[in-house]
Amino acid sequence: MAARVPVVALTSGEPAGIGPELCAQLARDALSVRVVLLGDATLVAQRSQATLPAYDRAAGPRAGMEVLHLPLAAPCIAGTVDPANAPYVLALLDRAIDGCLHGEFDAMVTAPIHKGVINDAGTAFTGHTEYLAERSRSAQVVMMLVGGGLRVALATTHLALADVPRAITRAGLRAVLQVIDRDLRMRFGIARPRILVAGLNPHGGEGGHLGREEIEVIAPALADARAVGIHAEGPLPADTLFVPQRLEGADCVLAMYHDQGLPVLKYASFGRGVNVTLGLPFVRTSVDHGTALDIAGRGRADAGSLREALQLAVELTQRTALAA
Amino acid sequence: MIGEDGPRPRIGLVLGDPAGIGAELAAKLLARTQTSALAVIKVIGDARQLAAGAKLAGVTLPAVDVDDRANADPAALPLGRVSAAGGRAALENFRRALGLARDAQLDAIVFTPFNKQALRLGGMTFDDELRFAADFLAFSGPHGEFNVLDRLWNARVTSHLPLAEVAKRLSVPRIVEAIALTDSAMRAAGFPAPRLAVAALNPHAGDGGNYGREEIEIIAPAVEAARTNGIDARGPYPADTVWLRARAGRFDGVVTMYHDQGQIAIKLLGFERGVTVLGGLPIPITTPAHGTAYDIAGQGVANDAALVRAFEIGVDMGRARCSAAMRD
C-alpha cells in the first residue's frame, strides 16, 4: 500500500509582513508533501511573482503547494499593518484549525502574525499558542523550540519577569511535564524521553539561600512526574545546564521562563529555530521570528526557519502516524 | 619597570586552593616565555606547592620571585579534597597579596581558583572573595564582579538574588551605577571607549509594555542617563538577541539585569576560557571563572587558557594603573 501523502496547512500570517513571500518561496522547493497555503491568492502572487494552483480538496494525493484563497478584508501595503485585516489573519488560523480538527489537514505550519494589530482591532490575542489552545479546547499546551540539536520547552512564556515565580506551580509544572513526555513519545517517536528541568533561581536556589521555589515547587512537581513514569531530572542550575556535556543524552530541556531558554536556542540554531506547540490534538509548528515589517515585500527575507518548520511538521506527522 | 610595551606592572600571583589544579596552572603560566616579559611577578603561596605544580605540569620553572608562605605542604594536603588547612592557606595568601597591594607594592592580583567551602572552613566569614577584598581594603565605593570571555565583558546589575526579587531591586540609579562601573573597569583594561549593550528584563524587552514596564520606566531612562554622562551605552535589548549582537562584534560589553541572563550565555560561549574580574576596587583582581577542578587535580592535564587570559587582563589593568601612578 502506498503511503498517504501528508497534507500540511500553511498559514501565510500577517499580510503586511514577510509571511506571504516566505511561504511562496517554499513552493520552489522539491516538496514531498501536499502543502495548502492559506492566504489571499492575489497577495501571494504579488509578493512572489509566481502563480500557484488553487487548492482542490477533491484532487488525489499529490505533492506540491496549492493556494486556498481567503480574501483580504482591506487592501494591503507591505510593511504597513492595518487592523482592518486582523479578521483576515484570524480567518486563516480558524480555517487551518478546523481542517486539522476534521482530518482535512494533518498538521499546520504558521508564518508570523502581528499580535499588536490584532489587539488593536479589538480581539484580545496573546499569541498563536494560546489561540490554538482555546480554539481546539486543549487543557494544557506547551511551547517548545527546536533547533541546533536542542529541544527547549518553556514552563511560562510571555509574561513579565516579575510575574514568573508566581506563575510556576506544582500542578502546572506536572501538567507541562506530562504534555512534554506524551508528545515526545507520540509525535517525536522517543521511547523514553529524558527531560532536564531547570531551576528558577541563580545556582538553582543554592539550597534555599537564593530562593525557595526549587525546594517548594519544582522538586515536588518532579517527584510527582517521576511517580507516573516520566523521566525528569532536576531542578538543575540553569547556567551550567546548557553546556554540551550536561545535555548529552537528554531529549528536552524544560526552562522556567522565556529568556532562560530562548537565548540558548537562538544561539545554537543560528536563527533557524522552530516553534512547536505541544498538547494540541494535531501537529503545529511555526517560525521563531517575527513579521519583519521593515523588509517585507522586498524578497530579502530568509525562509530558513519556515523551511525547517515545514520539515519538522512533516516528520512529526509521519511519526505520529506510525505511533497511532 | 619599563618593558618593551611600556611599564611592566607588578602582578601578585596568588596560589588558591592547594587541593585543586591551581599550582599546576600557575606553573604552566610561569613557564610560558611571554609571561615574564609582560610583568614583574611575585608568586604568593607555598614554594613547595609551586614546585609540585611544576612537576605535575611537566615544566621547568624560570627564576621567579616567590613570597613563600610555607603554609600548604603538598605532602600533608591531599589533592582533590576540601580541607580547612587548604582554605586557611588560600585565604592567607590572598590576604597577603591584598596587604602588599594596599602598601602599593602590587599593581594587580591574579589568583588561581578558590574552593568556597574550604575558605569557609578556613575562616572566611564573607559570602565571596569580592566582599572579603573590599572589607580588607576598607573600600566602600562602587565595585563589582565582571565576567570576561575573550574580549567580551559582562556585568550584572543584580547577582545572587532570588529571581522574584530581581525586578524590585532595579532602579535607575542602580543601573546607571552598574553601567558606569563597567565603563570605568573596561577603560582601565584598555578599551578607550567601550561599546556597551544593556539587556532588557522582560521577554521581547517587554514588547512595548505588554509584558512588563521596567524597560520603559527604568532601563531606557538609565541608558539615556549613562549616554548623557558620555558612556557609549545602548539598549535595552531583548535577552534572546543581545548575545547574538555581542558575539557578532557589535559590542564590547553587555550589562545584564540578573545572574542567569549573563551566566547562561557566557558559559555556553566558552566556559573554559572565561575570566572573572573584580573591578572598581583600589586594585584590579582577576581569576579564572572555572573552579578548582578536583576531579582532574594531580593529572597534569589542566588547561591554563583561562589563567593566561586572567593574567593578561591583570597585566592590562595593572599597566593602566601603574602608568597613572607614574604620571602622578
XYZ file of C-alpha atoms in Angstrom:
652
model
C 0.000 0.000 0.000
C 1.391 3.391 -0.973
C 1.985 5.696 1.952
C -0.517 8.522 2.108
C 0.910 11.938 1.204
C 0.589 14.154 4.291
C -1.367 17.373 3.878
C 0.041 20.386 5.702
C -1.846 23.655 6.123
C 0.458 26.669 5.878
C -0.997 29.954 7.139
C 0.611 32.969 5.500
C 0.119 35.183 8.558
C 0.231 38.967 8.741
C -0.272 40.179 5.152
C 1.946 43.245 5.630
C 4.839 41.141 6.907
C 7.260 38.702 5.326
C 4.935 35.696 5.769
C 3.364 35.594 2.288
C 6.707 35.838 0.477
C 8.372 33.239 2.736
C 5.546 30.792 2.126
C 5.718 31.308 -1.619
C 9.483 30.733 -1.540
C 8.839 27.229 -0.235
C 6.755 26.472 -3.322
C 10.018 26.378 -5.278
C 11.388 23.601 -3.035
C 11.051 19.967 -4.042
C 8.134 19.276 -1.717
C 7.414 15.710 -0.692
C 4.075 16.587 0.848
C 0.931 18.442 -0.131
C 1.135 21.982 1.242
C -2.059 24.013 1.336
C -1.171 27.677 1.573
C -3.895 29.693 3.271
C -3.994 33.302 2.162
C -5.187 35.805 -0.376
C -4.172 34.354 -3.741
C -3.629 37.755 -5.331
C -1.445 38.940 -2.466
C 0.666 35.780 -2.614
C 1.069 36.151 -6.368
C 2.107 39.806 -5.982
C 4.704 39.055 -3.340
C 6.181 36.054 -5.085
C 5.800 36.769 -8.800
C 4.524 33.224 -9.099
C 1.113 31.737 -9.610
C 0.267 28.691 -7.554
C -2.546 26.271 -8.410
C -5.783 26.672 -6.477
C -6.465 24.149 -3.731
C -8.792 21.405 -4.838
C -9.723 19.278 -1.888
C -11.099 16.512 -4.054
C -7.910 16.126 -6.084
C -5.982 12.982 -5.329
C -2.874 12.857 -3.202
C -0.201 14.977 -4.809
C 2.894 16.707 -3.549
C 3.434 20.419 -4.061
C 1.901 23.707 -2.975
C -1.618 24.946 -3.657
C -3.404 28.079 -2.508
C -6.591 28.007 -0.505
C -7.827 31.525 -1.245
C -9.266 33.547 1.599
C -9.750 37.194 0.645
C -8.110 40.139 2.364
C -10.565 42.399 4.169
C -8.752 45.543 3.051
C -6.009 46.341 0.539
C -2.579 45.671 1.991
C 0.711 47.537 1.637
C 3.852 45.629 2.591
C 5.286 46.987 5.825
C 2.093 48.724 6.958
C -0.184 46.794 9.280
C -3.900 47.549 9.181
C -6.343 46.490 11.930
C -8.947 46.050 9.183
C -7.088 42.893 8.151
C -6.980 41.365 11.638
C -10.150 39.317 10.941
C -8.429 38.001 7.801
C -5.398 36.839 9.804
C -7.661 35.080 12.286
C -9.732 33.554 9.478
C -6.571 31.886 8.113
C -5.933 30.354 11.515
C -9.540 29.306 12.009
C -9.667 27.576 8.638
C -6.418 25.723 9.326
C -7.531 24.692 12.809
C -10.887 23.445 11.532
C -9.181 21.494 8.789
C -6.789 19.908 11.294
C -9.590 19.048 13.704
C -11.691 17.453 10.951
C -8.929 15.430 9.338
C -8.634 17.512 6.179
C -5.096 18.535 7.180
C -2.535 16.507 9.099
C -0.620 19.454 10.517
C -0.407 23.205 10.448
C 2.589 25.474 9.992
C 2.225 29.164 10.739
C 4.023 32.196 9.332
C 4.382 35.146 11.727
C 1.490 37.330 12.779
C 1.451 40.745 14.447
C -0.103 40.467 17.885
C -0.391 44.214 18.388
C -2.573 44.835 15.369
C -4.972 42.027 16.294
C -5.349 43.542 19.742
C -5.796 46.992 18.211
C -8.633 45.563 16.148
C -10.418 44.602 19.361
C -9.635 40.893 19.709
C -7.694 40.024 22.853
C -4.798 37.994 21.498
C -1.730 36.798 23.404
C -0.226 34.628 20.710
C -0.679 31.733 18.326
C -0.092 29.178 21.058
C -2.846 30.457 23.336
C -5.269 30.966 20.436
C -4.768 27.424 19.168
C -5.224 26.008 22.652
C -8.519 27.798 23.084
C -9.904 27.023 19.633
C -9.020 23.342 19.950
C -10.140 23.161 23.607
C -6.764 21.863 24.739
C -6.370 21.983 28.500
C -2.599 22.303 28.556
C -0.311 23.339 25.748
C 3.436 23.825 25.901
C 5.642 25.961 23.729
C 8.769 24.147 22.644
C 11.600 25.375 20.452
C 13.652 23.040 18.328
C 16.921 23.817 16.598
C 20.666 23.329 16.594
C 20.266 19.858 18.062
C 18.307 21.176 21.053
C 14.717 20.999 22.229
C 13.749 23.594 24.806
C 10.252 23.746 26.303
C 9.013 26.664 28.385
C 7.069 26.478 31.638
C 5.998 30.121 31.233
C 6.033 32.193 28.062
C 5.050 35.794 27.511
C 4.790 37.455 30.861
C 6.759 39.983 32.856
C 9.736 38.506 34.674
C 8.338 39.779 37.966
C 5.273 37.571 37.432
C 7.179 34.404 36.556
C 7.736 32.956 40.055
C 4.016 33.172 40.917
C 3.037 31.579 37.617
C 5.049 28.436 38.350
C 3.023 25.958 40.380
C 3.437 22.321 41.286
C 0.273 21.242 39.481
C 1.092 23.391 36.469
C 4.594 22.000 36.112
C 3.335 18.468 36.489
C 0.843 19.046 33.684
C 3.527 20.612 31.498
C 5.828 17.629 32.046
C 3.021 15.224 31.162
C 2.380 17.015 27.886
C 6.082 17.083 27.008
C 6.505 13.408 27.842
C 3.434 12.353 25.897
C 4.211 14.394 22.785
C 7.871 13.374 22.722
C 6.741 9.758 22.728
C 3.785 10.104 20.384
C 4.972 12.739 17.917
C 8.768 12.591 18.165
C 8.967 8.814 18.459
C 11.179 8.868 21.556
C 10.516 5.712 23.554
C 11.520 7.033 26.961
C 12.102 10.777 26.858
C 14.695 12.162 29.232
C 13.765 15.685 30.296
C 16.167 18.027 32.095
C 14.399 20.632 34.195
C 15.985 23.988 35.010
C 15.774 25.688 38.370
C 14.349 29.179 38.659
C 16.923 30.975 40.778
C 20.673 31.538 40.403
C 22.621 28.350 41.212
C 19.294 26.540 41.431
C 18.492 28.462 44.623
C 21.642 27.160 46.338
C 19.788 25.040 48.851
C 17.202 27.728 49.583
C 19.632 30.619 50.118
C 18.779 32.228 46.793
C 15.076 31.438 46.577
C 12.890 28.551 47.686
C 10.917 27.714 44.532
C 13.251 24.825 43.715
C 12.529 23.213 47.073
C 8.878 24.076 47.448
C 7.560 23.876 43.895
C 9.884 22.424 41.289
C 11.328 19.431 43.136
C 7.860 18.253 44.326
C 6.499 18.603 40.777
C 9.392 16.483 39.501
C 8.674 13.877 42.152
C 5.029 13.809 41.014
C 6.110 13.385 37.406
C 8.543 10.606 38.249
C 5.819 8.823 40.169
C 3.863 8.489 36.917
C 6.866 7.195 34.985
C 8.217 10.406 33.499
C 11.982 10.611 33.314
C 12.519 14.164 34.587
C 15.780 15.319 36.181
C 16.371 18.457 38.176
C 15.971 21.151 39.182
C 19.364 21.961 37.664
C 21.167 25.324 37.823
C 20.346 27.000 34.528
C 23.794 28.395 33.843
C 25.507 25.025 33.662
C 22.546 23.096 32.287
C 23.129 24.109 28.690
C 26.781 23.164 28.388
C 27.202 20.289 25.914
C 28.398 17.654 28.417
C 25.288 18.206 30.524
C 22.930 17.965 27.563
C 24.352 14.675 26.350
C 21.643 12.047 26.203
C 18.865 14.481 27.081
C 15.841 14.752 24.797
C 14.477 18.048 26.037
C 15.170 20.864 28.476
C 12.285 22.437 30.361
C 13.130 26.084 31.095
C 11.154 28.030 33.676
C 10.885 31.242 31.674
C 11.241 32.637 28.171
C 14.693 34.200 28.442
C 16.140 31.250 30.304
C 15.674 29.000 27.307
C 15.325 31.054 24.143
C 18.694 32.799 24.026
C 20.417 29.424 24.083
C 18.271 28.094 21.309
C 18.719 31.195 19.160
C 22.445 30.888 19.626
C 22.535 27.188 18.820
C 20.172 27.321 15.841
C 21.594 30.411 14.098
C 18.118 31.862 13.589
C 16.697 28.625 12.199
C 14.756 27.588 15.275
C 11.287 26.127 15.009
C 8.490 26.696 17.484
C 6.334 23.622 18.176
C 3.106 23.637 20.148
C 2.779 20.507 22.256
C -0.505 19.329 23.740
C -2.735 20.087 20.737
C -4.792 17.386 19.027
C -2.694 17.981 15.891
C 0.849 18.887 14.892
C 1.644 22.604 14.784
C 4.973 24.247 14.065
C 5.999 27.808 13.407
C 8.897 30.084 12.652
C 10.703 31.576 15.638
C 10.901 35.092 14.212
C 8.509 37.982 13.715
C 6.831 39.747 10.812
C 9.937 41.833 9.929
C 7.802 44.692 8.599
C 10.932 46.683 7.770
C 11.969 44.292 4.998
C 8.576 42.923 3.943
C 7.793 42.796 0.240
C 11.379 43.152 -0.923
C 12.114 39.464 -1.400
C 15.056 39.642 1.002
C 13.616 37.597 3.853
C 15.274 34.287 4.701
C 12.880 31.332 4.566
C 15.270 29.123 6.583
C 13.196 28.980 9.749
C 9.922 28.417 7.847
C 11.515 25.666 5.789
C 12.699 23.979 8.999
C 9.216 24.402 10.468
C 7.617 22.669 7.472
C 10.222 19.906 7.538
C 9.636 19.276 11.230
C 5.848 19.289 10.796
C 6.193 16.605 8.134
C 8.459 14.484 10.328
C 6.158 14.778 13.318
C 3.136 13.916 11.176
C 4.798 10.804 9.852
C 5.975 9.679 13.284
C 2.546 10.350 14.779
C 1.015 8.182 12.064
C 3.452 5.377 12.861
C 2.714 5.595 16.574
C -1.060 5.513 16.039
C 59.923 48.655 35.260
C 59.704 49.873 31.665
C 59.285 46.909 29.311
C 59.060 46.922 25.545
C 55.395 47.895 25.593
C 55.564 50.376 28.419
C 55.878 49.696 32.092
C 55.760 46.108 33.318
C 53.140 46.027 36.055
C 53.809 44.197 39.313
C 51.466 41.219 39.463
C 50.824 39.211 42.603
C 50.092 35.623 41.526
C 48.212 34.120 44.446
C 48.079 30.356 44.854
C 44.446 29.493 45.636
C 43.095 26.216 46.897
C 46.010 23.759 47.239
C 43.867 20.669 46.636
C 42.899 21.718 43.108
C 44.626 22.422 39.822
C 45.866 25.879 40.895
C 49.572 25.226 41.377
C 49.723 23.238 38.154
C 48.100 26.129 36.276
C 50.413 28.673 37.915
C 53.455 26.646 36.865
C 52.175 26.367 33.302
C 51.604 30.121 33.175
C 55.045 30.919 34.591
C 56.741 28.560 32.159
C 55.359 30.429 29.158
C 58.072 32.595 27.672
C 55.985 35.751 27.280
C 54.748 35.732 30.871
C 57.790 37.323 32.498
C 58.154 39.741 29.583
C 54.740 41.173 30.377
C 55.001 41.680 34.118
C 57.111 41.602 37.241
C 55.628 38.627 39.015
C 55.569 37.743 42.661
C 54.129 34.323 43.459
C 52.411 34.335 46.828
C 51.994 30.897 48.358
C 53.871 27.817 49.460
C 57.047 27.308 47.373
C 56.766 23.520 47.755
C 53.287 23.640 46.291
C 54.513 25.607 43.278
C 57.339 23.080 42.760
C 54.855 20.214 42.960
C 52.677 22.026 40.412
C 55.636 22.375 38.037
C 56.357 18.679 38.372
C 52.738 17.798 37.575
C 52.724 20.189 34.645
C 56.000 18.773 33.379
C 57.550 22.242 33.081
C 60.753 23.831 34.319
C 60.058 26.980 36.263
C 62.012 30.073 35.292
C 63.661 32.121 38.042
C 60.687 33.655 39.809
C 60.198 35.728 42.937
C 58.261 33.602 45.421
C 56.888 35.115 48.600
C 57.000 31.735 50.335
C 54.239 31.450 52.914
C 55.204 27.851 53.803
C 51.567 27.181 54.652
C 50.494 24.346 52.341
C 52.859 21.379 52.348
C 51.792 19.162 49.425
C 52.864 16.104 51.439
C 50.286 16.941 54.107
C 47.454 18.190 51.858
C 45.995 15.551 49.544
C 44.729 16.702 46.152
C 41.038 16.582 45.401
C 39.815 17.015 48.961
C 38.283 20.031 50.692
C 40.151 20.957 53.847
C 40.205 23.726 56.417
C 44.002 23.823 56.180
C 43.779 24.325 52.415
C 41.211 27.066 52.827
C 43.295 28.756 55.503
C 46.379 28.747 53.279
C 44.482 30.169 50.291
C 42.942 32.866 52.454
C 46.305 33.789 53.980
C 47.865 34.073 50.505
C 45.035 36.303 49.331
C 45.241 38.469 52.446
C 48.982 38.801 51.975
C 48.506 39.964 48.378
C 45.867 42.478 49.399
C 48.236 43.784 52.071
C 51.031 44.226 49.516
C 48.572 45.973 47.211
C 47.471 48.300 49.990
C 51.137 49.143 50.587
C 51.453 49.984 46.869
C 53.742 47.045 46.131
C 51.478 45.419 43.537
C 49.548 46.753 40.552
C 47.176 43.818 40.118
C 46.364 40.498 41.739
C 45.712 37.279 39.831
C 44.629 34.232 41.798
C 44.135 30.564 40.960
C 40.701 29.191 41.929
C 39.490 29.130 45.493
C 37.191 26.497 46.923
C 34.385 28.356 48.705
C 33.702 25.549 51.129
C 37.383 25.315 52.078
C 37.539 29.085 52.506
C 34.629 28.965 54.913
C 36.195 26.094 56.839
C 39.425 28.068 56.814
C 37.795 31.046 58.480
C 36.319 33.284 55.792
C 33.136 34.920 57.042
C 32.212 36.751 53.862
C 29.972 35.419 51.088
C 32.683 35.707 48.492
C 36.177 36.973 47.795
C 34.868 40.268 46.401
C 33.363 41.227 49.742
C 36.389 39.900 51.582
C 38.697 42.079 49.478
C 36.513 45.184 49.788
C 36.406 44.762 53.555
C 40.153 44.158 53.833
C 40.843 47.268 51.778
C 38.193 49.204 53.749
C 36.687 50.188 50.402
C 33.061 51.225 50.122
C 32.875 52.792 46.649
C 31.152 51.124 43.703
C 32.752 47.793 42.842
C 31.603 44.573 41.291
C 32.275 41.311 39.544
C 32.688 41.047 35.778
C 32.811 38.002 33.574
C 35.108 38.237 30.622
C 35.154 35.877 27.698
C 37.915 36.556 25.193
C 37.365 40.306 24.749
C 33.695 40.397 25.666
C 32.782 41.703 29.123
C 29.634 41.055 31.114
C 28.460 42.915 34.195
C 25.226 42.383 36.072
C 23.006 44.792 37.912
C 21.803 42.137 40.378
C 23.591 38.911 41.129
C 22.955 36.330 43.822
C 19.338 37.166 44.406
C 16.143 35.101 44.143
C 14.543 35.714 40.744
C 11.399 37.007 42.449
C 13.438 39.875 43.958
C 15.162 40.991 40.757
C 12.508 43.352 39.376
C 12.025 45.040 42.762
C 15.744 45.663 43.037
C 16.098 47.515 39.740
C 16.234 51.291 39.783
C 17.568 53.998 37.510
C 20.480 54.915 39.836
C 21.422 51.284 40.329
C 21.564 50.591 36.609
C 23.386 53.859 35.907
C 25.963 52.881 38.528
C 26.437 49.418 37.024
C 26.904 50.893 33.553
C 29.385 53.480 34.847
C 31.336 50.856 36.773
C 31.528 48.643 33.689
C 32.669 51.567 31.577
C 35.420 52.559 34.016
C 36.648 48.992 34.601
C 36.807 48.369 30.862
C 38.633 51.652 30.253
C 41.115 50.520 32.909
C 41.506 47.274 30.986
C 42.423 49.097 27.791
C 39.140 49.859 26.000
C 39.308 53.565 25.118
C 35.515 53.878 24.808
C 33.778 50.575 25.481
C 30.588 49.935 23.485
C 28.050 48.639 25.972
C 24.783 46.822 25.327
C 22.238 46.941 28.127
C 19.890 43.956 28.345
C 16.159 44.201 28.881
C 14.455 42.494 31.814
C 11.327 41.043 30.224
C 10.759 38.759 27.239
C 10.958 40.687 23.946
C 12.057 43.678 26.051
C 8.505 43.885 27.409
C 7.010 44.168 23.895
C 6.170 47.835 24.267
C 4.908 47.440 27.833
C 2.740 44.373 27.224
C 4.828 42.106 29.463
C 6.386 44.411 31.995
C 7.121 48.126 32.081
C 10.658 48.108 33.521
C 12.183 48.708 30.089
C 10.120 51.865 29.623
C 10.232 53.180 33.161
C 13.670 52.161 34.414
C 16.103 50.685 31.915
C 15.673 53.052 28.971
C 15.978 56.147 31.212
C 19.102 54.648 32.810
C 20.684 54.051 29.395
C 19.817 57.611 28.432
C 21.396 58.952 31.649
C 24.559 56.934 31.011
C 24.779 58.312 27.484
C 24.385 61.835 28.847
C 27.403 61.042 31.026
C 29.413 60.260 27.898
C 29.173 56.473 28.037
C 28.528 54.579 24.800
C 25.643 52.516 26.183
C 22.704 51.290 24.110
C 19.568 49.325 24.829
C 17.557 47.859 26.338
C 17.949 44.855 24.030
C 15.900 41.643 24.335
C 17.945 38.999 26.118
C 17.500 36.448 23.384
C 19.268 38.605 20.828
C 21.671 40.752 22.862
C 24.274 37.983 22.943
C 23.974 37.402 19.211
C 24.733 41.086 18.641
C 27.656 40.957 21.061
C 29.040 37.789 19.532
C 28.864 39.463 16.127
C 31.292 42.070 17.482
C 28.870 44.965 17.761
C 29.546 45.450 21.466
C 32.493 45.142 23.856
C 30.384 44.579 26.933
C 26.897 43.524 27.991
C 25.219 44.769 31.152
C 22.648 42.198 32.241
C 19.863 42.627 34.782
C 20.216 39.322 36.627
C 22.598 36.446 37.226
C 21.449 33.826 34.749
C 20.856 36.324 31.956
C 24.611 36.641 31.645
C 25.827 33.374 33.087
C 23.906 31.087 30.743
C 25.326 32.859 27.699
C 28.883 33.239 28.976
C 29.136 29.596 29.979
C 27.705 28.496 26.665
C 30.040 30.702 24.648
C 33.158 29.263 26.241
C 33.195 28.338 29.898
C 36.755 27.015 29.836
C 38.200 30.355 28.718
C 36.166 32.651 30.967
C 37.737 35.070 33.430
C 36.269 36.771 36.478
C 37.403 40.332 37.153
C 36.801 42.107 40.441
C 36.639 45.710 39.346
C 36.204 49.077 40.990
C 38.417 48.153 43.964
C 41.637 50.081 44.612
C 43.469 47.199 42.917
C 42.293 45.088 39.968
C 41.869 41.409 40.776
C 41.374 38.653 38.185
C 40.905 34.887 38.301
C 39.742 32.078 36.002
C 35.961 31.647 36.009
C 36.345 27.894 36.405
C 36.766 26.189 39.736
C 39.365 24.050 41.434
C 38.547 21.002 39.239
C 39.215 18.417 41.953
C 38.239 15.690 39.504
C 41.349 16.248 37.384
C 43.718 17.569 40.058
C 47.078 15.779 40.007
C 46.828 14.545 36.437
C 48.793 17.315 34.743
C 46.039 17.756 32.148
C 44.546 21.058 33.349
C 44.069 23.720 30.653
C 45.665 27.045 31.610
C 43.874 29.128 28.944
C 41.643 30.917 31.458
C 44.526 31.670 33.835
C 46.596 33.002 30.943
C 43.691 35.241 29.961
C 43.174 36.312 33.603
C 46.866 37.180 33.749
C 46.685 39.192 30.506
C 43.719 41.192 31.777
C 45.539 41.696 35.090
C 48.547 42.988 33.140
C 46.396 45.389 31.082
C 44.636 46.723 34.146
C 47.804 46.813 36.235
C 49.680 48.639 33.485
C 46.971 51.306 33.237
C 47.156 51.668 36.980
C 50.943 51.927 37.254
C 51.091 54.300 34.266
C 48.614 56.526 36.053
C 50.692 56.297 39.253
C 53.867 57.255 37.371
C 52.149 60.306 35.913
C 51.088 61.490 39.361
